[in-house]
Coordinates of C-alpha atoms in Angstrom, one line a residue:
M1 CA -11.3 28.1 11.2
Q2 CA -8.0 27.3 13.1
T3 CA -5.7 24.9 11.3
N4 CA -6.1 22.1 13.8
E5 CA -9.9 22.3 13.7
Q6 CA -9.8 22.4 9.9
L7 CA -7.5 19.3 9.9
I8 CA -9.8 17.3 12.2
T9 CA -12.9 18.3 10.1
L10 CA -11.2 17.4 6.8
C11 CA -10.2 14.0 8.2
Q12 CA -13.8 13.4 9.4
D13 CA -15.2 14.5 6.1
L14 CA -12.9 12.1 4.1
I15 CA -14.0 9.2 6.4
K16 CA -17.6 10.1 5.6
H17 CA -16.9 9.4 1.9
P18 CA -16.5 5.5 1.7
S19 CA -13.9 4.6 -0.9
L20 CA -13.3 1.0 -1.4
S21 CA -10.7 0.2 -4.1
G22 CA -12.4 0.9 -7.4
F23 CA -15.1 2.9 -5.8
E24 CA -13.3 6.1 -4.8
K25 CA -15.2 8.5 -7.2
E26 CA -17.1 10.5 -4.4
A27 CA -14.0 10.8 -2.2
A28 CA -11.8 11.8 -5.2
S29 CA -14.3 14.5 -6.2
F30 CA -14.4 15.8 -2.6
I31 CA -10.5 15.9 -2.6
Q32 CA -10.4 17.7 -5.9
K33 CA -12.9 20.4 -4.6
T34 CA -11.1 20.7 -1.4
M35 CA -7.7 21.3 -3.1
Q36 CA -9.3 23.9 -5.3
S37 CA -10.8 25.7 -2.2
L38 CA -7.3 25.6 -0.6
A39 CA -5.9 27.6 -3.5
Y40 CA -3.8 24.9 -5.1
D41 CA -2.5 26.2 -8.5
E42 CA -3.6 23.1 -10.4
V43 CA -5.7 20.1 -9.6
S44 CA -6.3 17.2 -12.0
I45 CA -7.6 13.6 -12.0
D46 CA -5.8 11.1 -14.1
A47 CA -7.0 8.1 -16.1
Y48 CA -7.1 5.8 -13.1
G49 CA -8.9 8.4 -11.0
S50 CA -6.0 9.6 -8.7
V51 CA -6.2 13.2 -7.8
V52 CA -3.0 15.4 -8.1
G53 CA -2.9 18.9 -6.6
S54 CA 0.1 21.1 -7.5
I55 CA 1.5 24.4 -6.1
F56 CA 4.3 26.0 -8.0
G57 CA 7.1 28.1 -6.5
S58 CA 8.5 31.3 -7.9
R59 CA 11.9 29.8 -8.8
E60 CA 13.3 26.6 -10.3
G61 CA 13.9 23.8 -7.9
P62 CA 13.0 20.3 -7.0
A63 CA 9.6 18.7 -7.4
V64 CA 8.4 17.3 -4.1
L65 CA 5.6 14.9 -4.1
M66 CA 3.6 13.8 -0.9
D67 CA 1.5 10.7 -1.6
G68 CA -1.4 9.2 0.2
H69 CA -4.0 6.7 -1.1
I70 CA -7.7 7.3 -1.0
D71 CA -8.9 3.7 -1.1
T72 CA -9.6 1.6 2.0
V73 CA -10.4 -2.0 2.7
G74 CA -14.0 -2.8 3.5
V75 CA -15.9 -3.3 6.6
E76 CA -17.0 -7.0 6.8
N77 CA -19.2 -6.7 9.9
P78 CA -20.2 -3.2 11.0
N79 CA -21.9 -4.8 14.0
L80 CA -18.5 -5.5 15.5
W81 CA -17.7 -1.7 15.5
N82 CA -18.4 0.4 18.6
H83 CA -18.4 3.5 16.3
D84 CA -20.0 3.9 12.9
P85 CA -17.1 3.1 10.5
F86 CA -18.2 6.0 8.2
A87 CA -19.2 8.7 10.7
G88 CA -15.7 10.0 11.5
R89 CA -16.7 10.4 15.2
L90 CA -14.4 12.4 17.4
T91 CA -14.2 11.3 21.0
E92 CA -11.5 11.5 23.7
G93 CA -9.0 12.7 21.2
R94 CA -9.5 10.0 18.6
I95 CA -11.2 10.2 15.2
Y96 CA -12.8 6.8 14.5
G97 CA -13.6 5.3 11.1
R98 CA -12.5 3.2 8.2
G99 CA -9.5 4.7 6.6
S100 CA -8.7 7.1 9.6
S101 CA -5.2 5.6 10.0
D102 CA -4.9 4.0 6.6
M103 CA -4.7 6.7 5.5
K104 CA -7.2 9.5 5.3
G105 CA -5.7 11.2 8.3
A106 CA -2.2 11.5 6.7
L107 CA -3.8 12.6 3.4
S108 CA -5.7 15.4 5.2
A109 CA -2.5 16.6 6.9
M110 CA -0.6 16.6 3.6
M111 CA -3.3 18.5 1.8
L112 CA -3.4 21.1 4.5
A113 CA 0.4 21.2 4.8
A114 CA 0.9 22.1 1.1
A115 CA -1.7 24.8 1.4
E116 CA -0.2 26.2 4.6
F117 CA 3.3 26.2 3.0
K118 CA 2.0 28.2 0.1
K119 CA 0.4 30.7 2.4
K120 CA 3.5 31.0 4.7
T121 CA 5.9 31.5 1.8
G122 CA 3.6 33.6 -0.3
G123 CA 4.5 31.1 -3.1
K124 CA 8.1 32.4 -3.0
F125 CA 10.0 29.1 -2.9
R126 CA 12.2 27.0 -5.1
G127 CA 10.6 24.2 -7.1
S128 CA 7.1 22.7 -6.9
L129 CA 5.0 20.9 -4.4
H130 CA 2.5 18.1 -5.3
V131 CA 0.0 16.0 -3.3
S132 CA -1.2 12.8 -4.9
A133 CA -4.4 11.1 -3.6
T134 CA -3.9 7.7 -5.3
V135 CA -6.5 5.0 -6.0
C136 CA -6.3 1.1 -5.8
E137 CA -3.3 1.0 -3.4
E138 CA -4.9 -1.7 -1.3
C139 CA -5.0 -4.1 -4.2
F140 CA -2.0 -3.0 -6.3
E141 CA 0.7 -1.1 -4.3
G142 CA 2.3 1.4 -6.6
I143 CA 0.6 0.6 -9.8
S144 CA -1.7 3.6 -10.1
S145 CA 1.3 5.7 -8.9
R146 CA 3.0 5.1 -12.2
L147 CA 0.7 7.7 -13.8
V148 CA 1.4 10.1 -11.0
T149 CA 5.2 9.8 -11.6
K150 CA 4.8 10.4 -15.4
F151 CA 2.7 13.6 -14.7
V152 CA 4.7 15.1 -11.8
K153 CA 8.1 13.8 -12.4
P154 CA 9.1 14.1 -8.8
D155 CA 12.7 14.5 -7.5
V156 CA 11.7 13.2 -4.0
V157 CA 8.6 11.5 -2.5
I158 CA 7.2 11.5 0.9
V159 CA 4.7 8.5 1.5
G160 CA 2.4 9.3 4.3
E161 CA 1.6 5.8 5.5
A162 CA 1.3 5.4 9.3
S163 CA 4.8 5.4 10.9
S164 CA 4.1 6.6 14.4
L165 CA 5.9 9.8 13.2
A166 CA 9.2 7.9 12.6
I167 CA 11.1 8.4 9.4
K168 CA 10.8 5.2 7.3
R169 CA 13.7 4.7 4.9
G170 CA 12.6 1.3 3.4
Q171 CA 10.2 -1.5 3.4
R172 CA 9.9 -5.2 2.4
G173 CA 8.0 -5.8 -0.8
R174 CA 5.5 -8.5 -1.4
A175 CA 4.5 -11.0 -4.0
E176 CA 1.6 -13.4 -4.3
V177 CA 3.0 -16.8 -5.5
V178 CA 0.7 -19.3 -6.9
L179 CA 1.4 -23.1 -6.9
Q180 CA -0.9 -25.4 -8.8
T181 CA -0.9 -29.2 -9.1
F182 CA -2.9 -31.1 -11.8
G183 CA -4.3 -34.6 -11.6
K184 CA -7.0 -36.6 -13.2
S185 CA -10.6 -36.6 -12.1
C186 CA -12.5 -39.8 -11.4
H187 CA -15.2 -41.2 -9.1
S188 CA -13.9 -41.3 -5.5
S189 CA -15.1 -44.8 -5.1
N190 CA -12.3 -45.8 -7.6
P191 CA -9.5 -43.4 -6.8
D192 CA -6.9 -45.5 -8.5
E193 CA -8.5 -44.6 -11.8
G194 CA -7.5 -41.0 -11.4
V195 CA -4.7 -38.8 -10.0
N196 CA -5.5 -36.8 -6.8
A197 CA -4.2 -33.2 -7.3
V198 CA -4.5 -32.5 -3.5
T199 CA -2.4 -35.5 -2.6
A200 CA 0.2 -34.3 -5.0
M201 CA 0.0 -30.8 -3.4
L202 CA 0.6 -32.4 0.1
T203 CA 3.7 -34.0 -1.2
L204 CA 5.2 -30.7 -2.3
L205 CA 4.0 -28.4 0.5
P206 CA 6.3 -29.7 3.3
E207 CA 9.4 -29.2 1.2
I208 CA 8.3 -25.7 0.1
L209 CA 7.4 -24.6 3.6
A210 CA 10.7 -25.9 4.9
L211 CA 12.7 -23.5 2.5
K212 CA 14.9 -21.2 4.6
A213 CA 13.8 -17.7 4.3
P214 CA 16.4 -15.2 3.0
H215 CA 17.5 -12.5 5.5
H216 CA 18.3 -8.8 5.2
P217 CA 20.2 -7.1 8.1
V218 CA 17.7 -4.1 8.1
L219 CA 14.5 -5.4 6.6
G220 CA 14.5 -8.8 8.2
E221 CA 13.2 -12.1 6.7
G222 CA 11.7 -12.8 3.3
I223 CA 9.0 -15.0 4.7
L224 CA 6.8 -17.3 2.7
V225 CA 3.3 -17.8 4.3
L226 CA 0.5 -20.0 2.9
T227 CA -2.6 -17.9 2.7
D228 CA -5.2 -20.2 0.9
I229 CA -5.7 -23.6 -0.7
V230 CA -8.4 -24.5 -3.1
S231 CA -9.2 -27.7 -4.9
S232 CA -11.3 -28.1 -8.1
P233 CA -14.0 -29.2 -8.5
Y234 CA -15.2 -27.7 -5.2
P235 CA -17.3 -28.9 -3.5
A236 CA -16.3 -32.3 -4.8
L237 CA -19.2 -34.8 -4.5
S238 CA -17.6 -38.2 -4.8
V239 CA -15.0 -36.8 -7.2
V240 CA -11.2 -37.0 -7.0
P241 CA -9.9 -33.3 -7.5
E242 CA -8.3 -32.7 -10.8
S243 CA -6.5 -29.5 -9.7
C244 CA -5.3 -27.8 -6.4
K245 CA -4.1 -24.2 -6.1
V246 CA -2.2 -22.7 -3.2
T247 CA -1.3 -19.1 -2.8
F248 CA 1.6 -17.8 -0.7
D249 CA 2.3 -14.4 0.5
R250 CA 6.1 -13.8 -0.1
R251 CA 7.7 -10.8 1.6
L252 CA 10.4 -9.5 -0.6
L253 CA 13.9 -8.2 0.2
V254 CA 16.0 -5.6 -1.7
G255 CA 17.2 -7.0 -5.0
E256 CA 14.8 -9.9 -5.2
T257 CA 13.2 -10.5 -8.5
E258 CA 10.3 -12.6 -9.8
K259 CA 12.8 -15.2 -11.1
S260 CA 14.8 -15.3 -7.9
I261 CA 11.8 -16.0 -5.6
L262 CA 10.3 -18.7 -7.9
E263 CA 13.5 -20.6 -8.6
P264 CA 13.8 -22.4 -5.2
I265 CA 10.2 -23.6 -5.5
Q266 CA 10.8 -24.7 -9.1
Q267 CA 13.8 -26.7 -8.0
I268 CA 11.5 -28.6 -5.7
L269 CA 9.0 -29.2 -8.5
D270 CA 11.8 -30.5 -10.7
K271 CA 12.7 -33.2 -8.0
H272 CA 9.2 -34.6 -8.5
P273 CA 8.8 -35.2 -12.3
D274 CA 5.9 -37.5 -11.6
I275 CA 3.8 -34.5 -10.4
R276 CA 2.4 -32.1 -12.8
A277 CA 2.8 -28.6 -11.2
T278 CA 3.5 -25.0 -12.0
V279 CA 4.6 -22.0 -10.0
S280 CA 4.1 -18.4 -10.9
V281 CA 3.5 -14.9 -9.6
A282 CA -0.3 -14.1 -9.5
E283 CA -1.9 -11.7 -11.8
G284 CA -4.8 -9.5 -10.9
S285 CA -7.1 -7.0 -12.5
L286 CA -9.5 -4.3 -11.2
T287 CA -11.7 -1.8 -12.9
C288 CA -11.1 1.7 -11.6
Y289 CA -14.1 4.0 -11.1
T290 CA -13.1 5.9 -14.2
G291 CA -13.8 2.7 -16.2
K292 CA -10.1 2.1 -17.0
S293 CA -8.7 -1.3 -15.9
I294 CA -5.6 -2.1 -14.0
T295 CA -4.0 -5.5 -14.8
A296 CA -0.7 -6.3 -13.2
K297 CA 1.4 -9.0 -11.6
R298 CA 1.2 -9.0 -7.9
F299 CA 4.9 -8.3 -7.4
F300 CA 5.7 -5.2 -5.5
P301 CA 9.5 -4.8 -4.8
A302 CA 11.3 -3.8 -1.7
W303 CA 13.4 -0.6 -1.3
L304 CA 15.8 0.9 1.2
L305 CA 17.7 4.1 1.4
D306 CA 21.1 4.3 3.2
E307 CA 21.1 6.2 6.4
D308 CA 23.5 8.7 4.9
H309 CA 21.3 9.3 1.8
P310 CA 20.8 13.1 1.4
L311 CA 17.0 12.7 1.6
V312 CA 17.3 10.7 4.9
Q313 CA 19.7 13.3 6.3
A314 CA 17.4 16.2 5.2
A315 CA 14.5 14.4 6.9
K316 CA 16.5 14.0 10.1
A317 CA 17.4 17.7 10.0
A318 CA 13.8 18.6 9.6
L319 CA 12.6 16.1 12.2
P320 CA 15.4 15.7 14.7
S321 CA 13.2 13.9 17.3
S322 CA 11.9 11.3 14.8
P323 CA 13.7 7.9 14.8
L324 CA 14.8 6.1 11.7
S325 CA 12.9 2.9 11.0
H326 CA 11.3 0.9 8.1
Y327 CA 7.8 -0.2 7.3
S328 CA 6.8 -3.8 7.9
F329 CA 4.1 -3.6 5.2
C330 CA 4.0 -2.6 1.5
T331 CA 3.3 0.9 0.2
N332 CA 3.3 2.9 -3.0
A333 CA 7.0 3.4 -2.6
S334 CA 7.3 0.0 -4.2
H335 CA 6.8 2.0 -7.4
F336 CA 8.3 5.4 -6.4
C337 CA 11.6 4.2 -5.0
A338 CA 12.1 0.5 -6.0
E339 CA 10.6 0.7 -9.5
A340 CA 11.2 4.3 -10.6
G341 CA 14.3 5.0 -8.5
I342 CA 13.0 8.2 -7.0
P343 CA 14.4 8.9 -3.4
T344 CA 11.6 8.2 -1.0
I345 CA 10.9 8.3 2.7
G346 CA 7.8 7.4 4.7
Y347 CA 6.4 9.7 7.4
G348 CA 2.9 9.6 8.8
P349 CA 0.7 9.8 11.8
S350 CA -0.8 6.8 13.7
E351 CA 0.4 3.2 14.2
E352 CA 0.9 0.6 11.6
S353 CA -1.0 -1.9 13.7
L354 CA -4.3 0.1 13.4
A355 CA -4.6 -0.4 9.7
H356 CA -7.6 -2.6 8.6
T357 CA -8.8 -3.1 12.2
V358 CA -12.2 -3.0 13.8
D359 CA -12.7 0.5 15.4
E360 CA -9.8 1.9 13.4
Y361 CA -8.9 5.4 14.7
I362 CA -6.3 8.2 14.5
S363 CA -5.3 10.3 17.4
T364 CA -5.8 14.1 16.9
A365 CA -2.5 14.7 18.7
Q366 CA -0.6 12.6 16.1
L367 CA -2.6 14.2 13.3
S368 CA -1.5 17.7 14.4
L369 CA 2.0 16.6 14.9
A370 CA 2.1 15.2 11.3
L371 CA 0.9 18.5 9.9
D372 CA 3.8 20.2 11.7
G373 CA 6.2 17.5 10.5
Y374 CA 5.2 17.8 6.8
L375 CA 5.7 21.6 7.0
A376 CA 9.1 21.0 8.5
L377 CA 10.0 18.6 5.8
L378 CA 8.8 21.0 3.1
G379 CA 10.9 23.7 4.5
H380 CA 14.0 21.6 4.3
L381 CA 13.3 20.1 0.9

């Protein structure tokens, strides 16, 4: 089978294996078998369920990791789709399906690029090459990647999230910030007997939403967006609510910490000593398909490489027609670069705007160009 045909078929096959976060087992097994059939030297599955395929060169050199996540968001209403979200249909140069852009297309290209690189070099290259197919990224960007880093110990990382084939040298991070007010429940016919937690929240919210967003000259604004508000009890039948919880999505800039993003909100709370309220970064948990649980704070830091960083310059040499840019969303590089300090770039096929959409697709032209791009990057690294 020709390489491009093989690439298209592999992407279609991956789409045909649904892989919601925590339910990636069948897709992971398929990836493991595919890597083995592609003559990877070693293929393993870690405790969280991520698959790592490795190819070892004949001489000492850098460990290069290409990372793509297996998991996808769900399909809430399949009836809205013109194409079956799990059929991987190819039509008019596009492969349709959930995860096609985010990011089974890129993962397919990475898997084949590593195998093609081994074939072209006869295994005679410096260092080692690894492809990680990670789990649970949609819920916890970079958390499952920690095991990959411990296992591979990469010197550089290429994250394959959609970049329109631009070289991404950074991204904003994200945090889920939880604000909670507490009152005293009572019958709503006698509201003065209690303390309304929602009313208290409405006092605080205008001041919090008026906070000026910090700005970074490259990454932009560290915006704070209210994403949900819930009172308790709910539904409240003739009851004054005793608590109210609001969640914010906070986009993080380089150098921001949990303490630094919570402090401005806490200062507002301190101005209202009559209101009982707390602010914190949310915690979440998820059970992986292996049975192991991930529990972590939803704080995923930002990262940015300088334009003259050796990895960025190597990427520019390998991909001279690719512009430099940065991601608008969060990726596993929140761990690789921001947390672990490993030089990282992003490079992948398709558009950022196609992720999580109805009739998500990836163009076969971009898919093919990504395969060539990954081979060029490996040659330079």
